[in-house]
């Protein structure tokens, strides 16, 4: 449950930062998922999965 809350908080922070600065939130989401993935999910998150997750999150943010 804590992992889900932390991941949602990460997404919210990345979306707000991306909206304010004009950068995509992927600049925050991808490195965080790759570096903190093992602690948050219990298994490593690969680069391709992190980029795909970031793209899905940013599509929702852009809409």
XYZ file of C-alpha atoms in Angstrom:
63
model
C 0.000 0.000 0.000
C 2.843 2.383 0.859
C 4.460 1.692 -2.525
C 1.297 2.740 -4.362
C 1.059 5.969 -2.376
C 4.727 6.782 -3.021
C 4.395 6.104 -6.760
C 1.257 8.255 -7.001
C 3.024 11.038 -5.108
C 5.977 10.770 -7.496
C 3.625 11.081 -10.459
C 1.904 14.115 -8.968
C 5.201 15.889 -8.257
C 6.518 15.123 -11.746
C 3.316 16.390 -13.363
C 3.350 19.629 -11.378
C 7.040 20.219 -12.082
C 6.580 19.471 -15.763
C 3.637 21.849 -16.007
C 5.383 24.702 -14.226
C 8.766 24.458 -15.940
C 7.555 23.298 -19.340
C 9.597 20.105 -19.283
C 8.144 16.671 -19.466
C 7.746 14.877 -16.172
C 9.857 12.080 -17.641
C 12.939 13.939 -16.520
C 11.872 13.020 -12.970
C 9.881 9.807 -13.450
C 12.384 7.733 -15.462
C 15.482 8.151 -13.253
C 13.412 7.756 -10.094
C 11.790 4.531 -11.283
C 15.141 3.094 -12.378
C 16.970 4.060 -9.175
C 14.218 3.514 -6.599
C 12.321 0.727 -8.366
C 13.829 -2.110 -6.343
C 12.941 -0.398 -3.055
C 9.413 0.560 -4.149
C 8.324 -2.565 -6.009
C 10.696 -5.276 -4.802
C 12.141 -5.942 -8.256
C 14.283 -3.875 -10.621
C 12.536 -1.699 -13.201
C 14.268 -1.655 -16.585
C 14.889 1.456 -18.645
C 12.326 0.501 -21.289
C 9.625 -0.093 -18.693
C 10.416 3.207 -16.966
C 10.233 5.121 -20.259
C 6.960 3.419 -21.224
C 5.459 4.179 -17.834
C 6.548 7.793 -18.156
C 4.963 8.092 -21.603
C 1.657 6.703 -20.346
C 1.660 9.101 -17.404
C 2.515 12.076 -19.592
C -0.271 11.304 -22.060
C -2.757 11.665 -19.220
C -1.022 14.856 -18.051
C -1.120 16.338 -21.562
C -4.836 15.685 -21.932
